[in-house]
CSV table of N, CA and C in Angstrom, one decimal:
chain,number,residue,atom,x,y,z
A,1,MET,N,-94.4,-12.1,112.5
A,1,MET,CA,-93.5,-11.5,111.5
A,1,MET,C,-92.1,-11.4,112.0
A,2,ASP,N,-91.7,-12.4,112.8
A,2,ASP,CA,-90.3,-12.4,113.3
A,2,ASP,C,-89.3,-12.7,112.2
A,3,LYS,N,-88.4,-11.9,111.9
A,3,LYS,CA,-87.4,-12.1,110.9
A,3,LYS,C,-86.2,-12.6,111.6
A,4,ASP,N,-85.4,-13.4,110.9
A,4,ASP,CA,-84.1,-13.9,111.4
A,4,ASP,C,-83.2,-12.8,111.5
A,5,LYS,N,-82.5,-12.6,112.6
A,5,LYS,CA,-81.5,-11.5,112.7
A,5,LYS,C,-80.4,-11.5,111.7
A,6,THR,N,-80.0,-12.7,111.3
A,6,THR,CA,-78.9,-12.8,110.4
A,6,THR,C,-79.3,-12.3,109.0
A,7,THR,N,-80.5,-12.6,108.6
A,7,THR,CA,-81.0,-12.1,107.3
A,7,THR,C,-81.2,-10.6,107.3
A,8,GLU,N,-81.7,-10.1,108.5
A,8,GLU,CA,-81.9,-8.7,108.6
A,8,GLU,C,-80.6,-7.9,108.5
A,9,ASN,N,-79.5,-8.4,108.9
A,9,ASN,CA,-78.2,-7.7,109.0
A,9,ASN,C,-77.3,-8.2,107.8
A,10,GLY,N,-77.8,-8.8,106.8
A,10,GLY,CA,-77.0,-9.2,105.7
A,10,GLY,C,-76.2,-10.4,106.1
A,11,GLY,N,-76.6,-11.2,107.0
A,11,GLY,CA,-75.9,-12.4,107.4
A,11,GLY,C,-74.8,-12.2,108.5
A,12,ASP,N,-74.7,-11.0,109.0
A,12,ASP,CA,-73.7,-10.7,110.0
A,12,ASP,C,-74.4,-10.5,111.3
A,13,PRO,N,-74.2,-11.4,112.3
A,13,PRO,CA,-74.9,-11.3,113.6
A,13,PRO,C,-74.3,-10.1,114.4
A,14,LYS,N,-73.1,-9.7,114.1
A,14,LYS,CA,-72.5,-8.6,114.8
A,14,LYS,C,-73.0,-7.2,114.4
A,15,ALA,N,-73.6,-7.1,113.2
A,15,ALA,CA,-74.0,-5.9,112.6
A,15,ALA,C,-75.1,-5.2,113.5
A,16,GLY,N,-76.0,-6.0,114.1
A,16,GLY,CA,-77.0,-5.5,115.0
A,16,GLY,C,-76.4,-4.8,116.2
A,17,GLU,N,-75.3,-5.4,116.7
A,17,GLU,CA,-74.6,-4.8,117.8
A,17,GLU,C,-74.0,-3.4,117.4
A,18,LEU,N,-73.5,-3.4,116.2
A,18,LEU,CA,-72.9,-2.1,115.8
A,18,LEU,C,-74.0,-1.0,115.6
A,19,ILE,N,-75.1,-1.4,115.1
A,19,ILE,CA,-76.2,-0.5,114.9
A,19,ILE,C,-76.7,0.0,116.3
A,20,CYS,N,-76.8,-0.9,117.2
A,20,CYS,CA,-77.2,-0.6,118.6
A,20,CYS,C,-76.2,0.4,119.2
A,21,LYS,N,-74.9,0.2,119.0
A,21,LYS,CA,-73.9,1.1,119.6
A,21,LYS,C,-74.0,2.4,119.0
A,22,ASN,N,-74.2,2.5,117.6
A,22,ASN,CA,-74.2,3.8,117.0
A,22,ASN,C,-75.5,4.5,117.4
A,23,SER,N,-76.6,3.8,117.7
A,23,SER,CA,-77.8,4.5,118.0
A,23,SER,C,-77.7,5.1,119.4
A,24,SER,N,-76.7,4.6,120.2
A,24,SER,CA,-76.6,5.2,121.6
A,24,SER,C,-75.5,6.3,121.6
A,25,ASN,N,-75.2,6.8,120.5
A,25,ASN,CA,-74.2,7.9,120.3
A,25,ASN,C,-72.8,7.6,120.7
A,26,LEU,N,-72.5,6.3,120.6
A,26,LEU,CA,-71.1,5.9,120.7
A,26,LEU,C,-70.5,5.8,119.4
A,27,ARG,N,-69.2,6.3,119.3
A,27,ARG,CA,-68.5,6.3,118.0
A,27,ARG,C,-67.6,5.1,118.0
A,28,ALA,N,-67.2,4.7,116.8
A,28,ALA,CA,-66.3,3.6,116.6
A,28,ALA,C,-64.9,3.9,117.1
A,29,ASP,N,-64.6,5.2,117.1
A,29,ASP,CA,-63.2,5.7,117.5
A,29,ASP,C,-63.1,6.0,119.0
A,30,ASP,N,-64.1,5.5,119.8
A,30,ASP,CA,-64.1,5.7,121.3
A,30,ASP,C,-63.1,4.7,122.0
A,31,SER,N,-62.4,3.9,121.3
A,31,SER,CA,-61.4,3.1,121.9
A,31,SER,C,-60.1,3.9,122.2
A,32,GLY,N,-59.5,3.6,123.3
A,32,GLY,CA,-58.3,4.3,123.6
A,32,GLY,C,-58.3,4.6,125.1
A,33,ASN,N,-57.3,5.3,125.5
A,33,ASN,CA,-57.2,5.6,127.0
A,33,ASN,C,-58.0,6.8,127.3
A,34,PRO,N,-58.6,6.8,128.5
A,34,PRO,CA,-59.3,8.0,129.0
A,34,PRO,C,-58.4,9.2,129.3
A,35,TRP,N,-58.9,10.4,129.2
A,35,TRP,CA,-58.2,11.6,129.6
A,35,TRP,C,-57.9,11.5,131.1
A,36,SER,N,-56.8,12.0,131.6
A,36,SER,CA,-56.5,12.0,133.0
A,36,SER,C,-57.5,12.9,133.8
A,37,THR,N,-58.0,13.9,133.2
A,37,THR,CA,-59.0,14.8,133.8
A,37,THR,C,-60.1,15.1,132.8
A,38,GLY,N,-61.2,15.6,133.3
A,38,GLY,CA,-62.3,15.9,132.4
A,38,GLY,C,-62.2,17.2,131.7
A,39,LEU,N,-63.0,17.4,130.7
A,39,LEU,CA,-63.0,18.7,130.0
A,39,LEU,C,-63.3,19.9,130.9
A,40,PHE,N,-64.2,19.7,131.8
A,40,PHE,CA,-64.6,20.8,132.7
A,40,PHE,C,-64.0,20.8,134.0
A,41,ASP,N,-62.8,20.2,134.2
A,41,ASP,CA,-62.1,20.1,135.5
A,41,ASP,C,-61.0,21.2,135.6
A,42,CYS,N,-61.4,22.4,135.1
A,42,CYS,CA,-60.4,23.5,135.1
A,42,CYS,C,-59.9,23.9,136.5
A,43,HIS,N,-60.8,23.6,137.5
A,43,HIS,CA,-60.5,23.9,138.9
A,43,HIS,C,-59.3,23.1,139.4
A,44,GLU,N,-58.9,22.1,138.7
A,44,GLU,CA,-57.8,21.2,139.2
A,44,GLU,C,-56.4,21.9,139.1
A,45,HIS,N,-56.3,22.9,138.2
A,45,HIS,CA,-55.1,23.7,138.1
A,45,HIS,C,-55.5,25.1,137.9
A,46,LYS,N,-55.8,25.8,139.0
A,46,LYS,CA,-56.4,27.1,139.0
A,46,LYS,C,-55.5,28.2,138.3
A,47,MET,N,-54.2,28.1,138.5
A,47,MET,CA,-53.3,29.1,137.8
A,47,MET,C,-53.4,29.0,136.3
A,48,ASN,N,-53.4,27.7,135.8
A,48,ASN,CA,-53.6,27.6,134.4
A,48,ASN,C,-54.9,28.0,133.9
A,49,ALA,N,-56.0,27.8,134.7
A,49,ALA,CA,-57.3,28.2,134.3
A,49,ALA,C,-57.4,29.7,134.1
A,50,LEU,N,-56.8,30.4,135.1
A,50,LEU,CA,-56.8,31.9,135.1
A,50,LEU,C,-55.9,32.4,133.9
A,51,MET,N,-54.8,31.8,133.7
A,51,MET,CA,-53.9,32.1,132.6
A,51,MET,C,-54.6,31.9,131.3
A,52,THR,N,-55.3,30.8,131.1
A,52,THR,CA,-55.9,30.5,129.9
A,52,THR,C,-57.1,31.4,129.6
A,53,PHE,N,-57.8,31.8,130.7
A,53,PHE,CA,-58.9,32.7,130.5
A,53,PHE,C,-58.5,34.1,130.1
A,54,CYS,N,-57.3,34.6,130.6
A,54,CYS,CA,-56.8,35.9,130.2
A,54,CYS,C,-56.0,35.9,129.0
A,55,PHE,N,-55.2,34.8,128.8
A,55,PHE,CA,-54.3,34.7,127.7
A,55,PHE,C,-54.3,33.3,127.0
A,56,PRO,N,-55.4,33.0,126.4
A,56,PRO,CA,-55.5,31.6,125.8
A,56,PRO,C,-54.4,31.3,124.8
A,57,TYR,N,-54.0,32.4,124.1
A,57,TYR,CA,-52.9,32.2,123.1
A,57,TYR,C,-51.6,31.7,123.7
A,58,ALA,N,-51.3,32.2,125.0
A,58,ALA,CA,-50.1,31.7,125.6
A,58,ALA,C,-50.2,30.3,126.0
A,59,THR,N,-51.3,29.8,126.5
A,59,THR,CA,-51.5,28.4,126.8
A,59,THR,C,-51.3,27.6,125.5
A,60,PHE,N,-51.9,28.0,124.4
A,60,PHE,CA,-51.8,27.3,123.2
A,60,PHE,C,-50.3,27.2,122.7
A,61,GLY,N,-49.6,28.3,122.9
A,61,GLY,CA,-48.2,28.4,122.5
A,61,GLY,C,-47.4,27.3,123.3
A,62,GLN,N,-47.7,27.2,124.6
A,62,GLN,CA,-47.0,26.3,125.4
A,62,GLN,C,-47.3,24.8,125.0
A,63,ILE,N,-48.5,24.6,124.7
A,63,ILE,CA,-48.9,23.2,124.3
A,63,ILE,C,-48.3,22.9,122.9
A,64,SER,N,-48.4,23.8,122.0
A,64,SER,CA,-47.8,23.5,120.7
A,64,SER,C,-46.3,23.3,120.7
A,65,GLU,N,-45.6,24.0,121.6
A,65,GLU,CA,-44.2,23.8,121.7
A,65,GLU,C,-43.8,22.4,122.2
A,66,VAL,N,-44.6,21.9,123.1
A,66,VAL,CA,-44.3,20.6,123.6
A,66,VAL,C,-44.7,19.5,122.6
A,67,LEU,N,-45.9,19.7,122.0
A,67,LEU,CA,-46.3,18.7,121.0
A,67,LEU,C,-45.5,18.6,119.7
A,68,ASP,N,-44.9,19.8,119.4
A,68,ASP,CA,-44.1,19.8,118.2
A,68,ASP,C,-42.6,19.7,118.5
A,69,ALA,N,-42.3,19.3,119.8
A,69,ALA,CA,-40.9,19.1,120.2
A,69,ALA,C,-40.0,20.3,119.9
A,70,GLY,N,-40.6,21.5,120.0
A,70,GLY,CA,-39.8,22.7,119.9
A,70,GLY,C,-39.7,23.2,118.4
A,71,GLU,N,-40.3,22.5,117.5
A,71,GLU,CA,-40.3,23.0,116.1
A,71,GLU,C,-41.1,24.3,116.0
A,72,MET,N,-42.3,24.3,116.7
A,72,MET,CA,-43.0,25.6,116.8
A,72,MET,C,-42.8,26.1,118.2
A,73,THR,N,-42.1,27.2,118.3
A,73,THR,CA,-41.8,27.8,119.6
A,73,THR,C,-43.1,28.3,120.2
A,74,CYS,N,-43.0,28.5,121.5
A,74,CYS,CA,-44.1,29.1,122.3
A,74,CYS,C,-44.5,30.5,121.8
A,75,PRO,N,-43.6,31.4,121.6
A,75,PRO,CA,-44.0,32.7,121.0
A,75,PRO,C,-44.6,32.6,119.6
A,76,LEU,N,-44.1,31.8,118.8
A,76,LEU,CA,-44.7,31.6,117.4
A,76,LEU,C,-46.1,31.0,117.5
A,77,GLY,N,-46.3,30.0,118.3
A,77,GLY,CA,-47.6,29.4,118.4
A,77,GLY,C,-48.6,30.4,119.0
A,78,SER,N,-48.1,31.1,120.0
A,78,SER,CA,-49.0,32.1,120.6
A,78,SER,C,-49.4,33.2,119.6
A,79,TYR,N,-48.4,33.6,118.8
A,79,TYR,CA,-48.7,34.7,117.8
A,79,TYR,C,-49.7,34.2,116.8
A,80,ILE,N,-49.5,33.0,116.3
A,80,ILE,CA,-50.4,32.4,115.3
A,80,ILE,C,-51.9,32.3,115.8
A,81,TYR,N,-52.0,31.8,117.1
A,81,TYR,CA,-53.3,31.7,117.7
A,81,TYR,C,-53.9,33.0,117.9
A,82,LEU,N,-53.1,34.0,118.4
A,82,LEU,CA,-53.6,35.3,118.6
A,82,LEU,C,-54.1,36.0,117.3
A,83,LEU,N,-53.4,35.8,116.2
A,83,LEU,CA,-53.9,36.3,114.9
A,83,LEU,C,-55.2,35.7,114.5
A,84,MET,N,-55.3,34.4,114.7
A,84,MET,CA,-56.5,33.7,114.3
A,84,MET,C,-57.7,34.0,115.2
A,85,MET,N,-57.4,34.3,116.5
A,85,MET,CA,-58.4,34.7,117.4
A,85,MET,C,-59.0,36.1,117.0
A,86,SER,N,-58.1,37.1,116.9
A,86,SER,CA,-58.6,38.4,116.7
A,86,SER,C,-59.1,38.7,115.3
A,87,ALA,N,-58.4,38.2,114.3
A,87,ALA,CA,-58.7,38.6,112.9
A,87,ALA,C,-59.8,37.8,112.3
A,88,LEU,N,-59.8,36.5,112.5
A,88,LEU,CA,-60.7,35.6,111.8
A,88,LEU,C,-61.6,34.8,112.7
A,89,CYS,N,-61.4,34.8,114.0
A,89,CYS,CA,-62.2,33.9,114.9
A,89,CYS,C,-62.1,32.4,114.5
A,90,THR,N,-60.9,32.0,114.0
A,90,THR,CA,-60.7,30.7,113.5
A,90,THR,C,-59.7,29.9,114.3
A,91,GLN,N,-59.5,30.4,115.6
A,91,GLN,CA,-58.4,29.7,116.4
A,91,GLN,C,-58.8,28.3,116.7
A,92,TRP,N,-60.1,27.9,116.5
A,92,TRP,CA,-60.5,26.5,116.7
A,92,TRP,C,-59.8,25.6,115.7
A,93,LEU,N,-59.4,26.1,114.5
A,93,LEU,CA,-58.7,25.2,113.6
A,93,LEU,C,-57.4,24.8,114.1
A,94,MET,N,-56.6,25.7,114.7
A,94,MET,CA,-55.3,25.3,115.2
A,94,MET,C,-55.5,24.5,116.5
A,95,GLY,N,-56.4,24.9,117.3
A,95,GLY,CA,-56.7,24.3,118.6
A,95,GLY,C,-57.1,22.8,118.4
A,96,SER,N,-58.0,22.6,117.5
A,96,SER,CA,-58.5,21.2,117.3
A,96,SER,C,-57.4,20.3,116.6
A,97,LYS,N,-56.6,21.0,115.8
A,97,LYS,CA,-55.5,20.2,115.2
A,97,LYS,C,-54.5,19.7,116.2
A,98,TYR,N,-54.2,20.6,117.2
A,98,TYR,CA,-53.2,20.2,118.2
A,98,TYR,C,-53.9,19.2,119.2
A,99,ARG,N,-55.2,19.4,119.4
A,99,ARG,CA,-55.9,18.4,120.3
A,99,ARG,C,-55.8,17.0,119.7
A,100,SER,N,-56.1,17.0,118.4
A,100,SER,CA,-56.0,15.7,117.7
A,100,SER,C,-54.6,15.1,117.8
A,101,LYS,N,-53.6,15.9,117.6
A,101,LYS,CA,-52.2,15.5,117.7
A,101,LYS,C,-51.9,14.9,119.1
A,102,LEU,N,-52.4,15.6,120.2
A,102,LEU,CA,-52.2,15.1,121.5
A,102,LEU,C,-52.9,13.7,121.7
A,103,ARG,N,-54.2,13.6,121.2
A,103,ARG,CA,-54.9,12.4,121.3
A,103,ARG,C,-54.2,11.2,120.6
A,104,ARG,N,-53.7,11.5,119.4
A,104,ARG,CA,-53.0,10.4,118.7
A,104,ARG,C,-51.7,10.0,119.5
A,105,ARG,N,-51.0,11.0,120.0
A,105,ARG,CA,-49.7,10.6,120.7
A,105,ARG,C,-49.9,9.8,121.9
A,106,TYR,N,-51.0,10.0,122.6
A,106,TYR,CA,-51.2,9.3,123.9
A,106,TYR,C,-52.4,8.3,123.8
A,107,ASN,N,-52.9,8.1,122.5
A,107,ASN,CA,-54.1,7.2,122.3
A,107,ASN,C,-55.2,7.5,123.2
A,108,LEU,N,-55.7,8.8,123.2
A,108,LEU,CA,-56.8,9.2,124.0
A,108,LEU,C,-58.1,9.2,123.3
A,109,VAL,N,-59.2,8.9,124.0
A,109,VAL,CA,-60.5,8.9,123.3
A,109,VAL,C,-60.9,10.3,122.9
A,110,GLU,N,-61.7,10.4,121.9
A,110,GLU,CA,-62.2,11.7,121.5
A,110,GLU,C,-63.5,12.0,122.3
A,111,ALA,N,-63.4,12.4,123.5
A,111,ALA,CA,-64.5,12.5,124.4
A,111,ALA,C,-64.3,13.7,125.3
A,112,PRO,N,-65.4,14.2,125.9
A,112,PRO,CA,-66.8,13.9,125.7
A,112,PRO,C,-67.3,14.4,124.4
A,113,TYR,N,-66.6,15.3,123.7
A,113,TYR,CA,-67.0,15.8,122.4
A,113,TYR,C,-65.8,15.7,121.4
A,114,GLY,N,-66.1,15.9,120.1
A,114,GLY,CA,-65.1,15.8,119.1
A,114,GLY,C,-64.1,17.0,119.3
A,115,ASP,N,-62.9,16.9,118.7
A,115,ASP,CA,-61.9,17.9,118.8
A,115,ASP,C,-62.4,19.3,118.4
A,116,VAL,N,-63.0,19.3,117.2
A,116,VAL,CA,-63.5,20.6,116.6
A,116,VAL,C,-64.6,21.2,117.5
A,117,ILE,N,-65.6,20.4,118.0
A,117,ILE,CA,-66.7,20.8,118.8
A,117,ILE,C,-66.1,21.4,120.1
A,118,SER,N,-65.1,20.7,120.7
A,118,SER,CA,-64.5,21.1,122.0
A,118,SER,C,-63.9,22.5,121.8
A,119,HIS,N,-63.2,22.7,120.7
A,119,HIS,CA,-62.5,24.0,120.5
A,119,HIS,C,-63.4,25.1,120.0
A,120,ILE,N,-64.6,24.8,119.4
A,120,ILE,CA,-65.5,25.8,119.0
A,120,ILE,C,-66.3,26.3,120.2
A,121,PHE,N,-66.8,25.4,120.9
A,121,PHE,CA,-67.8,25.8,122.0
A,121,PHE,C,-67.1,25.9,123.4
A,122,CYS,N,-66.0,25.3,123.6
A,122,CYS,CA,-65.3,25.3,124.9
A,122,CYS,C,-63.8,25.5,124.8
A,123,PRO,N,-63.4,26.5,124.1
A,123,PRO,CA,-61.9,26.6,123.8
A,123,PRO,C,-61.1,26.7,125.0
A,124,TYR,N,-61.5,27.4,126.0
A,124,TYR,CA,-60.7,27.6,127.2
A,124,TYR,C,-60.6,26.3,128.0
A,125,CYS,N,-61.7,25.6,128.1
A,125,CYS,CA,-61.8,24.3,128.8
A,125,CYS,C,-60.9,23.3,128.0
A,126,ALA,N,-61.0,23.3,126.7
A,126,ALA,CA,-60.2,22.3,125.9
A,126,ALA,C,-58.7,22.6,126.1
A,127,LEU,N,-58.3,23.9,126.1
A,127,LEU,CA,-56.9,24.2,126.2
A,127,LEU,C,-56.4,23.8,127.6
A,128,CYS,N,-57.2,24.1,128.6
A,128,CYS,CA,-56.9,23.7,130.0
A,128,CYS,C,-56.7,22.2,130.2
A,129,GLN,N,-57.6,21.4,129.5
A,129,GLN,CA,-57.6,20.0,129.6
A,129,GLN,C,-56.3,19.5,128.9
A,130,GLU,N,-55.9,20.0,127.8
A,130,GLU,CA,-54.7,19.6,127.1
A,130,GLU,C,-53.5,19.9,127.9
A,131,PHE,N,-53.5,21.1,128.6
A,131,PHE,CA,-52.4,21.5,129.4
A,131,PHE,C,-52.2,20.5,130.6
A,132,ARG,N,-53.4,20.2,131.2
A,132,ARG,CA,-53.3,19.3,132.4
A,132,ARG,C,-52.9,17.9,132.0
A,133,GLU,N,-53.3,17.5,130.8
A,133,GLU,CA,-52.9,16.1,130.3
A,133,GLU,C,-51.4,16.0,130.1
A,134,LEU,N,-50.8,17.0,129.5
A,134,LEU,CA,-49.4,17.0,129.3
A,134,LEU,C,-48.7,17.1,130.6
A,135,LYS,N,-49.2,17.9,131.5
A,135,LYS,CA,-48.6,18.0,132.9
A,135,LYS,C,-48.6,16.7,133.6
A,136,ASN,N,-49.8,16.0,133.5
A,136,ASN,CA,-49.9,14.7,134.1
A,136,ASN,C,-49.1,13.6,133.5
A,137,LYS,N,-48.7,13.8,132.2
A,137,LYS,CA,-47.8,12.9,131.6
A,137,LYS,C,-46.4,13.1,131.8
A,138,GLY,N,-46.1,14.2,132.7
A,138,GLY,CA,-44.7,14.5,133.0
A,138,GLY,C,-44.1,15.6,132.2
A,139,LEU,N,-44.9,16.2,131.3
A,139,LEU,CA,-44.4,17.3,130.4
A,139,LEU,C,-45.1,18.5,130.8
A,140,ASP,N,-44.5,19.3,131.7
A,140,ASP,CA,-45.2,20.6,132.1
A,140,ASP,C,-45.0,21.6,131.0
A,141,PRO,N,-46.1,22.0,130.3
A,141,PRO,CA,-45.9,23.0,129.2
A,141,PRO,C,-45.4,24.3,129.6
A,142,SER,N,-45.5,24.6,130.9
A,142,SER,CA,-45.1,25.9,131.4
A,142,SER,C,-43.6,26.0,131.6
A,143,LEU,N,-42.9,24.9,131.5
A,143,LEU,CA,-41.4,24.8,131.7
A,143,LEU,C,-40.7,24.7,130.4
A,144,GLU,N,-39.5,25.3,130.3
A,144,GLU,CA,-38.8,25.2,129.0
A,144,GLU,C,-37.9,24.0,129.0
A,145,LEU,N,-37.8,23.3,130.1
A,145,LEU,CA,-37.0,22.1,130.2
A,145,LEU,C,-37.6,20.9,129.5
A,146,ASN,N,-38.8,21.0,129.0
A,146,ASN,CA,-39.5,19.9,128.3
A,146,ASN,C,-38.7,19.5,127.1
A,147,LEU,N,-38.2,20.4,126.4
A,147,LEU,CA,-37.5,20.1,125.1
A,147,LEU,C,-36.4,19.1,125.3
A,148,ASP,N,-35.7,19.2,126.4
A,148,ASP,CA,-34.6,18.3,126.7
A,148,ASP,C,-35.2,16.9,126.9
A,149,ILE,N,-36.3,16.8,127.6
A,149,ILE,CA,-37.0,15.5,127.9
A,149,ILE,C,-37.5,14.9,126.6
A,150,ILE,N,-38.2,15.7,125.8
A,150,ILE,CA,-38.8,15.2,124.6
A,150,ILE,C,-37.8,14.7,123.6
A,151,THR,N,-36.8,15.5,123.3
A,151,THR,CA,-35.8,15.2,122.3
A,151,THR,C,-34.7,14.2,122.8
A,152,GLY,N,-34.6,14.0,124.1
A,152,GLY,CA,-33.6,13.1,124.6
A,152,GLY,C,-32.3,13.8,124.7
A,153,ILE,N,-32.2,15.0,124.5
A,153,ILE,CA,-30.9,15.7,124.6
A,153,ILE,C,-30.7,16.2,126.0
A,154,VAL,N,-29.5,15.9,126.6
A,154,VAL,CA,-29.2,16.3,127.9
A,154,VAL,C,-28.2,17.5,127.8
A,155,THR,N,-28.6,18.6,128.3
A,155,THR,CA,-27.8,19.8,128.2
A,155,THR,C,-27.4,20.3,129.6
A,156,THR,N,-26.3,21.0,129.7
A,156,THR,CA,-25.9,21.6,130.9
A,156,THR,C,-26.6,22.9,131.0
A,157,PRO,N,-27.2,23.2,132.2
A,157,PRO,CA,-27.8,24.6,132.3
A,157,PRO,C,-26.8,25.7,132.1
A,158,LYS,N,-27.3,26.9,131.6
A,158,LYS,CA,-26.4,28.0,131.3
A,158,LYS,C,-25.6,28.4,132.5
A,159,PHE,N,-26.2,28.3,133.7
A,159,PHE,CA,-25.4,28.7,134.9
A,159,PHE,C,-24.2,27.8,135.1
A,160,CYS,N,-24.4,26.5,134.9
A,160,CYS,CA,-23.3,25.6,135.1
A,160,CYS,C,-22.3,25.8,134.0
A,161,LYS,N,-22.7,26.1,132.8
A,161,LYS,CA,-21.7,26.3,131.7
A,161,LYS,C,-20.8,27.5,132.0
A,162,THR,N,-21.4,28.6,132.5
A,162,THR,CA,-20.6,29.8,132.8
A,162,THR,C,-19.7,29.5,134.0
A,163,GLN,N,-20.1,28.8,135.0
A,163,GLN,CA,-19.2,28.4,136.1
A,163,GLN,C,-18.1,27.5,135.7
A,164,LEU,N,-18.4,26.6,134.8
A,164,LEU,CA,-17.3,25.7,134.3
A,164,LEU,C,-16.3,26.4,133.4
A,165,GLU,N,-16.8,27.3,132.6
A,165,GLU,CA,-15.9,28.0,131.7
A,165,GLU,C,-15.0,28.9,132.5
A,166,THR,N,-15.5,29.6,133.5
A,166,THR,CA,-14.6,30.5,134.3
A,166,THR,C,-13.8,29.7,135.4
A,167,GLY,N,-14.1,28.5,135.6
A,167,GLY,CA,-13.3,27.7,136.6
A,167,GLY,C,-13.7,27.9,138.0
A,168,SER,N,-14.8,28.6,138.2
A,168,SER,CA,-15.2,28.9,139.6
A,168,SER,C,-16.0,27.9,140.3
A,169,LEU,N,-16.2,26.8,139.6
A,169,LEU,CA,-17.0,25.7,140.3
A,169,LEU,C,-16.1,24.7,140.9
């Protein structure tokens, strides 16, 4: 009772490969660049891991400020995340939205879990991974200088402006 594979798959010999891939829990959207660090590699940046454990809303605020190029400021992002954490336990909505935004920007794979799953079950690890990814891409979310790099605007630091205005430089 051997059937021809092409008739089994509606005439498409590649369909069998697709079924095989789907059965091994691979998703079609797994193409893209790998993350620079793993989801559970929080030990690679201990200060951020500690900060995220104590104040996850602050880490989210830093990430959102970088990804939104300053449209959402760190305090505003932190405040929104904090409200969603304490009042509704729905911070995963914002977290997964910004994780998706980061993945799209850098063409990262949705791995090892989906964005929503990562932020529901491992929110601290997900935030730490996003922070490390931005830092490894040259955008340190803990610095305010990122906005100049992202927007391409070169500004003179306040200290230099004051010195130039007074003529003491």
